[in-house]
Amino acid sequence: MMLNGAHAAPFSKTTERSKQKAAAEAERASLQQKLSALKKDIGKTESAKDDAADTLAESEQAISDANRSLRDLAQEQGDTNTKLQQLAVEHDKLAATVAQQKQQLAKLLREQYVAGNEDRIKLLLSGDNPNRINRDLQMMSYVSQAQARLLESLRANLKAVEVNQAEAQNAKDELQEIAAEEMEQKAKLEQEKSRRAALLASLSKKLVAQRKEAGNVERDEQRLTGLVDKLGKLIQEQAIAAAAEKKRQELAAARAKAEAEARAEAKAKADAEARALAKAKAAEAERQRLAKANAAKSGTIKPPPSKPDAIDADEPKVAQQPARPPEPVKPPPREEEPARPAAKPADIALAPTVPSGAPFVSLKGQLRAPVSGKLAAKFGTKRGDGPSWKGVFIRTGEGAEIRSIAGGKVIFSDWLRGFGNMIIVDHGGQYWSIYGNCESLLKRVGDVVKPGDSIASAGNSGGNEESGLYFELRHQGTAFDPAGWVKF
């Protein structure tokens, strides 16, 4: 708390980075809430018996979060420093341009002063040769236009200098903000590592006993299988919701287009009829004008009074009504469709996306190992007195970089009993890769990864006795041997 207070006062100014970070956190909150509920749902099916590894969960998650934050901050710091360097180069160029323009403007004003600043009225009244006067006026016009352009360009560059300085100051504020956050995260990391070491020391005997306990490994596997099944259903539901929302939007767009076309057609028809009526009225008015002109010219001929029709003579006279414009044609009524609830952005965050590059199934035998190390356990081999391994265990040093074996999308990034800090990547085609016992998870749910992207660091979270990576491949929820796919 003291550390937070120490750094809060100097950086109370809100930077663009702070706003973007807050928006990103708010966007992830809804999805994280769903995944937490999913984990709780899995936990309800298990016995209430405490697991020693659960005591480490909070500390191991905090270490993972701190390491991820430090990595993100280092990336941000590099990007901000690069931006600051670019702004400095841009500032130097702008400053040089402004100085040059000021010199040009001063030279123009000095030359105009030396020339006597002869105005146009004086030149016109000089009585000089008209050709010379016209030439001088033209030259004065060119000079004035050049001055105006130079002034406008100078104003624009001075404004650009102000914007550049504001952006540079914001970048400096962001660097100070990042430095403060780094200090806070480093202190938090050291604190959590010390706390975890103390917990491990106090729980070491209990952890060893529980690892040997019959049924523990089976429960861990069932827990992971339950998580995979529920994630698969959630993704499928969200994909269906996304498809339904897309279809609804397409239908709405098609309906709006049809209505717009119907309105345009009705308007065009009404305009054509109005033009025809106006043309007929104009022709009738012209005919009457010509008839009156001819009558006035002859002086004798008068148009005979119109006699009412024999049938209409007995009818009462009705005042003539002005012609009404034609009513616009209404589009045909459409059948009302039942309203569908619009899918929220957070609801489709896990919907499968097509990874860039070749389909996963075509990469069989070409995938690189997710981490450098020694293959300590293979798929299908016996796991002590328990069941067979559903994946492989690669022994490696704590903190070793774990990379995604192929492109895809992160659909799970959290702590799970038996597997510690674990990350799952969906590669499309219902192929998933699973990375467990990590020290730190460097990617969040919803992140899109490319082949070889660093996604985690190796460790022994979840109560594992040695440092390394537990790695699985699954298709349609079923684990299969990664040996034929990955070059270990």
Short mmCIF file of C-alpha atoms in Angstrom, two decimals:
data_model
loop_
_atom_site.label_atom_id
_atom_site.label_comp_id
_atom_site.label_asym_id
_atom_site.label_seq_id
_atom_site.Cartn_x
_atom_site.Cartn_y
_atom_site.Cartn_z
CA MET A 1 0.00 0.00 0.00
CA MET A 2 2.88 2.38 0.81
CA LEU A 3 4.45 1.65 -2.56
CA ASN A 4 1.22 2.44 -4.37
CA GLY A 5 0.84 5.69 -2.48
CA ALA A 6 4.43 6.69 -3.19
CA HIS A 7 3.92 6.53 -6.90
CA ALA A 8 0.31 7.66 -7.20
CA ALA A 9 0.86 11.38 -6.60
CA PRO A 10 3.42 12.21 -9.35
CA PHE A 11 1.39 10.42 -12.03
CA SER A 12 -2.16 11.50 -11.30
CA LYS A 13 -2.36 12.79 -14.89
CA THR A 14 -4.35 10.40 -17.08
CA THR A 15 -2.39 9.30 -20.15
CA GLU A 16 -3.71 7.72 -23.36
CA ARG A 17 -2.07 4.47 -22.25
CA SER A 18 -4.10 4.47 -19.00
CA LYS A 19 -7.36 4.98 -20.91
CA GLN A 20 -6.59 2.17 -23.37
CA LYS A 21 -5.53 -0.17 -20.56
CA ALA A 22 -8.75 0.49 -18.61
CA ALA A 23 -10.85 -0.16 -21.74
CA ALA A 24 -9.04 -3.46 -22.42
CA GLU A 25 -9.50 -4.63 -18.81
CA ALA A 26 -13.22 -3.82 -18.94
CA GLU A 27 -13.57 -5.77 -22.20
CA ARG A 28 -11.91 -8.86 -20.67
CA ALA A 29 -13.84 -8.73 -17.40
CA SER A 30 -17.06 -10.29 -18.75
CA LEU A 31 -15.24 -13.18 -20.42
CA GLN A 32 -13.08 -13.85 -17.36
CA GLN A 33 -16.23 -13.98 -15.23
CA LYS A 34 -17.66 -16.71 -17.48
CA LEU A 35 -14.48 -18.78 -17.30
CA SER A 36 -14.34 -18.43 -13.50
CA ALA A 37 -17.93 -19.65 -13.30
CA LEU A 38 -16.99 -22.58 -15.54
CA LYS A 39 -14.12 -23.54 -13.19
CA LYS A 40 -16.42 -23.33 -10.17
CA ASP A 41 -18.92 -25.56 -11.93
CA ILE A 42 -16.21 -28.20 -12.41
CA GLY A 43 -15.19 -27.89 -8.75
CA LYS A 44 -18.75 -28.61 -7.56
CA THR A 45 -18.57 -32.15 -8.97
CA GLU A 46 -15.51 -32.98 -6.85
CA SER A 47 -15.28 -33.90 -3.20
CA ALA A 48 -14.79 -31.13 -0.68
CA LYS A 49 -11.42 -32.62 0.37
CA ASP A 50 -8.71 -29.94 0.35
CA ASP A 51 -5.68 -30.37 -1.85
CA ALA A 52 -2.33 -29.11 -0.59
CA ALA A 53 -1.58 -27.61 -4.01
CA ASP A 54 -4.66 -25.39 -3.70
CA THR A 55 -2.89 -23.47 -0.93
CA LEU A 56 -0.29 -22.46 -3.52
CA ALA A 57 -2.86 -21.40 -6.12
CA GLU A 58 -3.18 -17.76 -5.08
CA SER A 59 0.56 -17.27 -4.79
CA GLU A 60 1.32 -19.03 -8.10
CA GLN A 61 -1.34 -17.01 -9.91
CA ALA A 62 0.09 -13.79 -8.46
CA ILE A 63 3.60 -14.74 -9.62
CA SER A 64 2.25 -15.48 -13.10
CA ASP A 65 0.37 -12.16 -13.23
CA ALA A 66 3.40 -10.20 -12.04
CA ASN A 67 5.72 -11.81 -14.61
CA ARG A 68 3.21 -11.20 -17.40
CA SER A 69 2.80 -7.58 -16.33
CA LEU A 70 6.57 -7.07 -16.27
CA ARG A 71 6.88 -8.54 -19.74
CA ASP A 72 4.04 -6.38 -21.08
CA LEU A 73 5.54 -3.30 -19.42
CA ALA A 74 8.95 -4.01 -20.97
CA GLN A 75 7.29 -4.26 -24.39
CA GLU A 76 5.37 -1.04 -23.78
CA GLN A 77 8.52 0.68 -22.62
CA GLY A 78 10.36 -0.30 -25.79
CA ASP A 79 7.49 0.85 -28.00
CA THR A 80 7.17 4.15 -26.14
CA ASN A 81 10.92 4.83 -26.37
CA THR A 82 10.79 4.18 -30.12
CA LYS A 83 7.83 6.55 -30.44
CA LEU A 84 9.68 9.19 -28.41
CA GLN A 85 12.71 8.91 -30.71
CA GLN A 86 10.48 9.28 -33.79
CA LEU A 87 8.82 12.34 -32.25
CA ALA A 88 12.23 13.88 -31.53
CA VAL A 89 13.32 13.40 -35.18
CA GLU A 90 10.00 14.84 -36.37
CA HIS A 91 10.40 17.81 -33.99
CA ASP A 92 13.88 18.60 -35.36
CA LYS A 93 12.58 18.53 -38.94
CA LEU A 94 9.63 20.77 -38.06
CA ALA A 95 11.88 23.21 -36.18
CA ALA A 96 14.25 23.45 -39.17
CA THR A 97 11.30 24.04 -41.55
CA VAL A 98 9.81 26.72 -39.30
CA ALA A 99 13.18 28.53 -39.01
CA GLN A 100 13.59 28.46 -42.81
CA GLN A 101 10.07 29.79 -43.37
CA LYS A 102 10.61 32.60 -40.87
CA GLN A 103 13.77 33.62 -42.76
CA GLN A 104 11.88 33.59 -46.08
CA LEU A 105 9.08 35.71 -44.61
CA ALA A 106 11.54 38.20 -43.12
CA LYS A 107 13.31 38.50 -46.48
CA LEU A 108 10.00 39.16 -48.30
CA LEU A 109 8.98 41.84 -45.82
CA ARG A 110 12.41 43.49 -46.00
CA GLU A 111 12.34 43.55 -49.81
CA GLN A 112 8.82 44.95 -49.78
CA TYR A 113 9.90 47.70 -47.36
CA VAL A 114 12.93 48.64 -49.50
CA ALA A 115 10.73 48.76 -52.63
CA GLY A 116 8.57 51.41 -50.96
CA ASN A 117 5.48 49.26 -50.57
CA GLU A 118 3.86 50.77 -53.70
CA ASP A 119 0.15 50.03 -53.56
CA ARG A 120 -2.21 49.22 -56.42
CA ILE A 121 -4.21 52.51 -56.34
CA LYS A 122 -1.06 54.59 -56.61
CA LEU A 123 0.12 52.47 -59.52
CA LEU A 124 -3.20 52.80 -61.38
CA LEU A 125 -3.21 56.60 -60.98
CA SER A 126 0.43 57.00 -62.01
CA GLY A 127 -0.47 57.57 -65.68
CA ASP A 128 2.29 55.15 -66.73
CA ASN A 129 2.15 52.80 -69.70
CA PRO A 130 -0.94 50.53 -69.24
CA ASN A 131 1.06 47.45 -70.23
CA ARG A 132 3.67 48.18 -67.59
CA ILE A 133 0.94 48.87 -65.00
CA ASN A 134 -0.75 45.55 -65.81
CA ARG A 135 2.56 43.69 -65.56
CA ASP A 136 3.40 45.32 -62.22
CA LEU A 137 -0.08 44.56 -60.85
CA GLN A 138 0.30 40.93 -61.91
CA MET A 139 3.70 40.73 -60.19
CA MET A 140 2.24 42.26 -57.02
CA SER A 141 -0.54 39.66 -57.09
CA TYR A 142 2.00 36.83 -57.35
CA VAL A 143 4.01 38.24 -54.44
CA SER A 144 0.87 38.57 -52.28
CA GLN A 145 -0.19 35.00 -53.04
CA ALA A 146 3.30 33.71 -52.21
CA GLN A 147 3.25 35.59 -48.90
CA ALA A 148 -0.19 34.20 -48.05
CA ARG A 149 0.90 30.63 -48.83
CA LEU A 150 4.07 31.04 -46.79
CA LEU A 151 2.13 32.41 -43.80
CA GLU A 152 -0.43 29.60 -43.98
CA SER A 153 2.33 26.96 -44.18
CA LEU A 154 4.15 28.59 -41.25
CA ARG A 155 0.97 28.55 -39.13
CA ALA A 156 0.39 24.86 -39.97
CA ASN A 157 3.97 23.93 -39.05
CA LEU A 158 3.82 25.89 -35.79
CA LYS A 159 0.61 23.98 -34.93
CA ALA A 160 2.35 20.70 -35.83
CA VAL A 161 5.20 21.63 -33.46
CA GLU A 162 2.67 22.12 -30.64
CA VAL A 163 1.02 18.75 -31.35
CA ASN A 164 4.45 17.08 -31.50
CA GLN A 165 5.43 18.57 -28.13
CA ALA A 166 2.15 17.43 -26.56
CA GLU A 167 2.63 13.88 -27.87
CA ALA A 168 6.23 13.83 -26.67
CA GLN A 169 5.15 14.97 -23.20
CA ASN A 170 2.44 12.28 -23.12
CA ALA A 171 5.05 9.66 -24.11
CA LYS A 172 7.35 10.85 -21.29
CA ASP A 173 4.45 10.67 -18.83
CA GLU A 174 3.72 7.14 -20.02
CA LEU A 175 7.35 6.12 -19.51
CA GLN A 176 7.25 7.43 -15.95
CA GLU A 177 3.97 5.59 -15.40
CA ILE A 178 5.48 2.36 -16.78
CA ALA A 179 8.58 2.73 -14.58
CA ALA A 180 6.38 3.15 -11.49
CA GLU A 181 4.33 0.08 -12.42
CA GLU A 182 7.49 -1.94 -13.02
CA MET A 183 8.79 -1.12 -9.55
CA GLU A 184 5.44 -2.13 -8.07
CA GLN A 185 5.28 -5.42 -10.01
CA LYS A 186 8.88 -6.34 -9.15
CA ALA A 187 8.22 -5.78 -5.45
CA LYS A 188 5.03 -7.86 -5.74
CA LEU A 189 6.91 -10.64 -7.57
CA GLU A 190 9.60 -10.89 -4.92
CA GLN A 191 6.99 -10.88 -2.17
CA GLU A 192 4.97 -13.68 -3.81
CA LYS A 193 8.06 -15.78 -4.52
CA SER A 194 9.05 -15.58 -0.87
CA ARG A 195 5.51 -16.46 0.17
CA ARG A 196 5.42 -19.47 -2.19
CA ALA A 197 8.80 -20.72 -0.95
CA ALA A 198 7.54 -20.59 2.63
CA LEU A 199 4.34 -22.43 1.67
CA LEU A 200 6.28 -25.11 -0.21
CA ALA A 201 8.50 -25.66 2.82
CA SER A 202 5.50 -26.12 5.09
CA LEU A 203 3.53 -28.26 2.65
CA SER A 204 6.32 -30.39 1.15
CA LYS A 205 5.44 -33.57 3.08
CA LYS A 206 1.72 -33.19 2.42
CA LEU A 207 2.35 -32.60 -1.31
CA VAL A 208 4.52 -35.73 -1.58
CA ALA A 209 1.89 -37.80 0.23
CA GLN A 210 -0.94 -36.56 -1.96
CA ARG A 211 1.03 -37.20 -5.17
CA LYS A 212 1.37 -40.84 -4.11
CA GLU A 213 -2.24 -41.14 -3.04
CA ALA A 214 -4.28 -43.46 -5.26
CA GLY A 215 -6.90 -41.76 -7.38
CA ASN A 216 -5.34 -38.30 -7.28
CA VAL A 217 -3.96 -38.47 -10.83
CA GLU A 218 -7.25 -39.86 -12.15
CA ARG A 219 -9.15 -36.96 -10.57
CA ASP A 220 -6.71 -34.49 -12.12
CA GLU A 221 -7.26 -36.02 -15.56
CA GLN A 222 -11.04 -36.02 -15.11
CA ARG A 223 -10.87 -32.37 -14.06
CA LEU A 224 -8.93 -31.43 -17.22
CA THR A 225 -11.26 -33.50 -19.41
CA GLY A 226 -14.28 -31.80 -17.81
CA LEU A 227 -12.74 -28.38 -18.47
CA VAL A 228 -12.02 -29.28 -22.10
CA ASP A 229 -15.58 -30.56 -22.63
CA LYS A 230 -17.16 -27.46 -21.10
CA LEU A 231 -14.87 -25.14 -23.07
CA GLY A 232 -15.79 -27.00 -26.25
CA LYS A 233 -19.51 -26.58 -25.54
CA LEU A 234 -19.05 -22.91 -24.69
CA ILE A 235 -17.15 -22.27 -27.93
CA GLN A 236 -19.78 -24.16 -29.93
CA GLU A 237 -22.62 -22.17 -28.32
CA GLN A 238 -20.84 -18.90 -28.98
CA ALA A 239 -20.09 -19.88 -32.57
CA ILE A 240 -23.80 -20.65 -33.12
CA ALA A 241 -24.73 -17.32 -31.49
CA ALA A 242 -22.21 -15.50 -33.69
CA ALA A 243 -23.57 -17.18 -36.84
CA ALA A 244 -27.16 -16.34 -35.84
CA GLU A 245 -26.19 -12.71 -35.18
CA LYS A 246 -24.41 -12.51 -38.55
CA LYS A 247 -27.49 -13.93 -40.32
CA ARG A 248 -29.74 -11.48 -38.47
CA GLN A 249 -27.56 -8.57 -39.53
CA GLU A 250 -27.51 -9.79 -43.15
CA LEU A 251 -31.33 -10.10 -43.18
CA ALA A 252 -31.70 -6.66 -41.62
CA ALA A 253 -29.33 -5.19 -44.22
CA ALA A 254 -31.20 -6.91 -47.07
CA ARG A 255 -34.55 -5.69 -45.71
CA ALA A 256 -33.26 -2.14 -45.34
CA LYS A 257 -31.90 -2.26 -48.90
CA ALA A 258 -35.24 -3.53 -50.28
CA GLU A 259 -37.16 -0.82 -48.41
CA ALA A 260 -34.76 1.87 -49.66
CA GLU A 261 -35.13 0.62 -53.24
CA ALA A 262 -38.95 0.58 -52.89
CA ARG A 263 -38.93 4.15 -51.52
CA ALA A 264 -36.62 5.29 -54.32
CA GLU A 265 -38.84 3.64 -56.95
CA ALA A 266 -41.99 5.19 -55.46
CA LYS A 267 -40.34 8.62 -55.32
CA ALA A 268 -39.15 8.32 -58.93
CA LYS A 269 -42.66 7.37 -60.04
CA ALA A 270 -44.24 10.24 -58.09
CA ASP A 271 -41.70 12.69 -59.52
CA ALA A 272 -42.40 11.48 -63.07
CA GLU A 273 -46.17 11.87 -62.60
CA ALA A 274 -45.69 15.33 -61.06
CA ARG A 275 -43.54 16.40 -64.01
CA ALA A 276 -46.09 15.07 -66.48
CA LEU A 277 -48.91 16.95 -64.68
CA ALA A 278 -46.90 20.17 -64.61
CA LYS A 279 -46.10 19.81 -68.29
CA ALA A 280 -49.80 19.28 -69.12
CA LYS A 281 -50.79 22.36 -67.06
CA ALA A 282 -48.14 24.44 -68.77
CA ALA A 283 -49.36 23.31 -72.21
CA GLU A 284 -52.98 24.15 -71.29
CA ALA A 285 -51.96 27.57 -69.97
CA GLU A 286 -50.03 28.26 -73.17
CA ARG A 287 -53.01 27.19 -75.29
CA GLN A 288 -55.33 29.54 -73.38
CA ARG A 289 -52.80 32.38 -73.63
CA LEU A 290 -52.60 31.95 -77.41
CA ALA A 291 -56.39 31.79 -77.72
CA LYS A 292 -56.78 35.05 -75.75
CA ALA A 293 -54.07 36.70 -77.81
CA ASN A 294 -55.79 35.74 -81.05
CA ALA A 295 -59.17 36.95 -79.74
CA ALA A 296 -57.71 40.26 -78.65
CA LYS A 297 -56.04 40.65 -82.01
CA SER A 298 -59.26 40.03 -84.04
CA GLY A 299 -61.44 41.99 -81.60
CA THR A 300 -64.63 40.15 -82.67
CA ILE A 301 -64.24 36.49 -82.16
CA LYS A 302 -65.07 35.31 -78.65
CA PRO A 303 -64.90 31.80 -77.54
CA PRO A 304 -68.42 30.35 -77.22
CA PRO A 305 -69.54 29.71 -73.66
CA SER A 306 -69.20 26.11 -72.75
CA LYS A 307 -72.53 24.40 -72.44
CA PRO A 308 -73.06 21.84 -69.78
CA ASP A 309 -73.67 18.32 -70.87
CA ALA A 310 -77.35 17.40 -71.06
CA ILE A 311 -76.93 14.78 -68.42
CA ASP A 312 -74.76 16.92 -66.13
CA ALA A 313 -77.06 19.98 -66.37
CA ASP A 314 -79.25 18.81 -63.53
CA GLU A 315 -76.29 17.96 -61.29
CA PRO A 316 -75.38 20.45 -58.54
CA LYS A 317 -72.17 22.38 -59.19
CA VAL A 318 -69.17 21.30 -57.19
CA ALA A 319 -66.17 23.52 -56.64
CA GLN A 320 -63.23 22.24 -58.64
CA GLN A 321 -60.68 20.56 -56.36
CA PRO A 322 -56.99 21.09 -56.97
CA ALA A 323 -55.21 18.08 -58.33
CA ARG A 324 -53.64 15.96 -55.61
CA PRO A 325 -50.14 14.66 -56.07
CA PRO A 326 -50.01 10.91 -56.47
CA GLU A 327 -49.60 9.00 -53.23
CA PRO A 328 -46.24 7.30 -52.85
CA VAL A 329 -46.28 3.58 -53.38
CA LYS A 330 -45.85 1.80 -50.07
CA PRO A 331 -43.52 -1.19 -49.95
CA PRO A 332 -45.33 -4.50 -49.56
CA PRO A 333 -45.88 -5.47 -45.93
CA ARG A 334 -43.35 -7.95 -44.59
CA GLU A 335 -43.86 -10.77 -42.20
CA GLU A 336 -42.67 -9.98 -38.71
CA GLU A 337 -39.78 -12.13 -37.60
CA PRO A 338 -39.30 -13.09 -33.97
CA ALA A 339 -36.76 -10.80 -32.36
CA ARG A 340 -33.43 -12.43 -31.68
CA PRO A 341 -31.21 -11.17 -28.86
CA ALA A 342 -28.07 -9.59 -30.25
CA ALA A 343 -24.86 -11.38 -29.32
CA LYS A 344 -22.67 -9.31 -27.02
CA PRO A 345 -18.99 -8.88 -27.99
CA ALA A 346 -17.85 -10.76 -24.89
CA ASP A 347 -20.14 -13.69 -25.76
CA ILE A 348 -18.28 -14.45 -28.99
CA ALA A 349 -14.75 -13.80 -27.73
CA LEU A 350 -13.96 -17.54 -27.69
CA ALA A 351 -15.61 -18.36 -31.03
CA PRO A 352 -13.02 -20.23 -33.13
CA THR A 353 -11.09 -18.17 -35.63
CA VAL A 354 -9.22 -19.52 -38.64
CA PRO A 355 -5.51 -19.28 -37.76
CA SER A 356 -3.17 -17.69 -40.25
CA GLY A 357 -1.11 -20.10 -42.33
CA ALA A 358 -1.69 -23.75 -43.18
CA PRO A 359 -4.44 -25.83 -41.46
CA PHE A 360 -3.18 -27.57 -38.31
CA VAL A 361 -3.77 -31.07 -39.68
CA SER A 362 -1.35 -30.35 -42.55
CA LEU A 363 1.45 -29.56 -40.05
CA LYS A 364 1.71 -33.13 -38.77
CA GLY A 365 5.36 -34.06 -38.23
CA GLN A 366 6.57 -30.49 -38.81
CA LEU A 367 5.78 -28.87 -35.44
CA ARG A 368 8.65 -27.72 -33.25
CA ALA A 369 8.82 -28.61 -29.54
CA PRO A 370 7.17 -25.98 -27.33
CA VAL A 371 10.22 -25.75 -25.03
CA SER A 372 13.84 -26.89 -25.02
CA GLY A 373 14.50 -29.69 -22.55
CA LYS A 374 14.58 -33.43 -21.90
CA LEU A 375 11.56 -35.64 -22.63
CA ALA A 376 11.04 -37.18 -19.17
CA ALA A 377 7.64 -38.88 -19.75
CA LYS A 378 5.99 -40.04 -22.96
CA PHE A 379 2.35 -40.42 -23.99
CA GLY A 380 0.87 -43.81 -23.00
CA THR A 381 3.60 -44.81 -20.54
CA LYS A 382 2.62 -45.86 -17.03
CA ARG A 383 2.49 -43.08 -14.44
CA GLY A 384 3.70 -44.89 -11.32
CA ASP A 385 0.76 -46.80 -9.87
CA GLY A 386 -1.72 -44.49 -11.61
CA PRO A 387 -3.07 -44.27 -15.16
CA SER A 388 -1.02 -43.75 -18.32
CA TRP A 389 0.27 -40.36 -19.37
CA LYS A 390 -2.21 -38.48 -21.59
CA GLY A 391 0.55 -36.12 -22.70
CA VAL A 392 4.29 -35.65 -22.33
CA PHE A 393 6.45 -34.03 -19.65
CA ILE A 394 9.48 -32.04 -20.79
CA ARG A 395 11.98 -31.41 -17.99
CA THR A 396 13.52 -27.93 -18.25
CA GLY A 397 14.75 -25.07 -16.10
CA GLU A 398 12.40 -22.72 -14.28
CA GLY A 399 11.58 -19.68 -16.42
CA ALA A 400 12.39 -21.38 -19.76
CA GLU A 401 10.41 -19.83 -22.61
CA ILE A 402 7.41 -21.84 -23.82
CA ARG A 403 6.29 -21.16 -27.40
CA SER A 404 3.04 -21.93 -29.22
CA ILE A 405 3.53 -24.88 -31.59
CA ALA A 406 1.21 -23.28 -34.19
CA GLY A 407 -1.02 -20.28 -34.79
CA GLY A 408 -4.32 -20.08 -32.95
CA LYS A 409 -6.32 -18.40 -30.21
CA VAL A 410 -5.92 -18.62 -26.44
CA ILE A 411 -9.13 -20.03 -24.95
CA PHE A 412 -7.93 -20.70 -21.39
CA SER A 413 -5.22 -19.05 -19.30
CA ASP A 414 -5.60 -19.74 -15.57
CA TRP A 415 -4.68 -21.98 -12.65
CA LEU A 416 -6.18 -25.49 -12.48
CA ARG A 417 -5.73 -28.03 -9.69
CA GLY A 418 -3.26 -30.72 -10.73
CA PHE A 419 -1.83 -28.66 -13.58
CA GLY A 420 -1.05 -25.31 -11.95
CA ASN A 421 -0.82 -22.34 -14.30
CA MET A 422 -2.12 -23.69 -17.60
CA ILE A 423 -2.78 -22.26 -21.04
CA ILE A 424 -4.84 -23.79 -23.87
CA VAL A 425 -4.57 -22.72 -27.53
CA ASP A 426 -7.26 -23.52 -30.12
CA HIS A 427 -5.62 -24.12 -33.53
CA GLY A 428 -8.85 -24.56 -35.49
CA GLY A 429 -10.39 -27.80 -36.75
CA GLN A 430 -11.00 -28.74 -33.06
CA TYR A 431 -7.26 -29.23 -32.49
CA TRP A 432 -6.03 -27.88 -29.15
CA SER A 433 -2.61 -27.73 -27.48
CA ILE A 434 -2.36 -27.65 -23.66
CA TYR A 435 0.60 -26.32 -21.63
CA GLY A 436 0.60 -27.03 -17.87
CA ASN A 437 2.74 -26.56 -14.73
CA CYS A 438 3.89 -23.16 -16.03
CA GLU A 439 5.51 -20.58 -13.81
CA SER A 440 3.93 -17.67 -15.73
CA LEU A 441 1.20 -17.32 -18.34
CA LEU A 442 2.16 -14.54 -20.75
CA LYS A 443 -0.99 -14.53 -22.88
CA ARG A 444 -4.58 -13.78 -21.90
CA VAL A 445 -7.83 -15.40 -23.01
CA GLY A 446 -8.79 -14.14 -26.46
CA ASP A 447 -5.22 -13.35 -27.56
CA VAL A 448 -4.36 -14.51 -31.08
CA VAL A 449 -0.93 -16.15 -31.31
CA LYS A 450 1.36 -16.95 -34.22
CA PRO A 451 3.60 -20.05 -34.54
CA GLY A 452 6.57 -19.67 -32.20
CA ASP A 453 5.04 -16.87 -30.11
CA SER A 454 6.15 -16.91 -26.47
CA ILE A 455 3.05 -17.79 -24.44
CA ALA A 456 4.38 -18.92 -21.04
CA SER A 457 7.44 -19.78 -18.97
CA ALA A 458 8.21 -23.20 -17.50
CA GLY A 459 7.94 -23.97 -13.79
CA ASN A 460 6.52 -26.42 -11.27
CA SER A 461 3.20 -24.82 -10.37
CA GLY A 462 0.29 -26.97 -9.19
CA GLY A 463 2.45 -28.88 -6.69
CA ASN A 464 4.64 -30.60 -9.31
CA GLU A 465 7.87 -32.01 -7.88
CA GLU A 466 10.20 -30.85 -10.68
CA SER A 467 10.38 -27.93 -13.06
CA GLY A 468 9.24 -28.45 -16.62
CA LEU A 469 6.26 -28.42 -18.99
CA TYR A 470 3.29 -30.79 -19.16
CA PHE A 471 2.16 -30.80 -22.80
CA GLU A 472 -0.91 -32.32 -24.44
CA LEU A 473 -2.51 -32.37 -27.87
CA ARG A 474 -6.26 -32.95 -28.19
CA HIS A 475 -8.65 -33.38 -31.10
CA GLN A 476 -12.39 -33.08 -30.50
CA GLY A 477 -11.62 -33.23 -26.77
CA THR A 478 -9.63 -36.50 -26.88
CA ALA A 479 -5.91 -36.58 -26.07
CA PHE A 480 -3.62 -38.20 -28.67
CA ASP A 481 0.11 -38.95 -28.95
CA PRO A 482 1.99 -35.78 -29.95
CA ALA A 483 5.11 -37.77 -30.91
CA GLY A 484 4.01 -38.13 -34.56
CA TRP A 485 3.26 -34.42 -34.81
CA VAL A 486 5.96 -32.63 -32.81
CA LYS A 487 9.72 -32.89 -33.28
CA PHE A 488 10.87 -33.43 -29.68
#
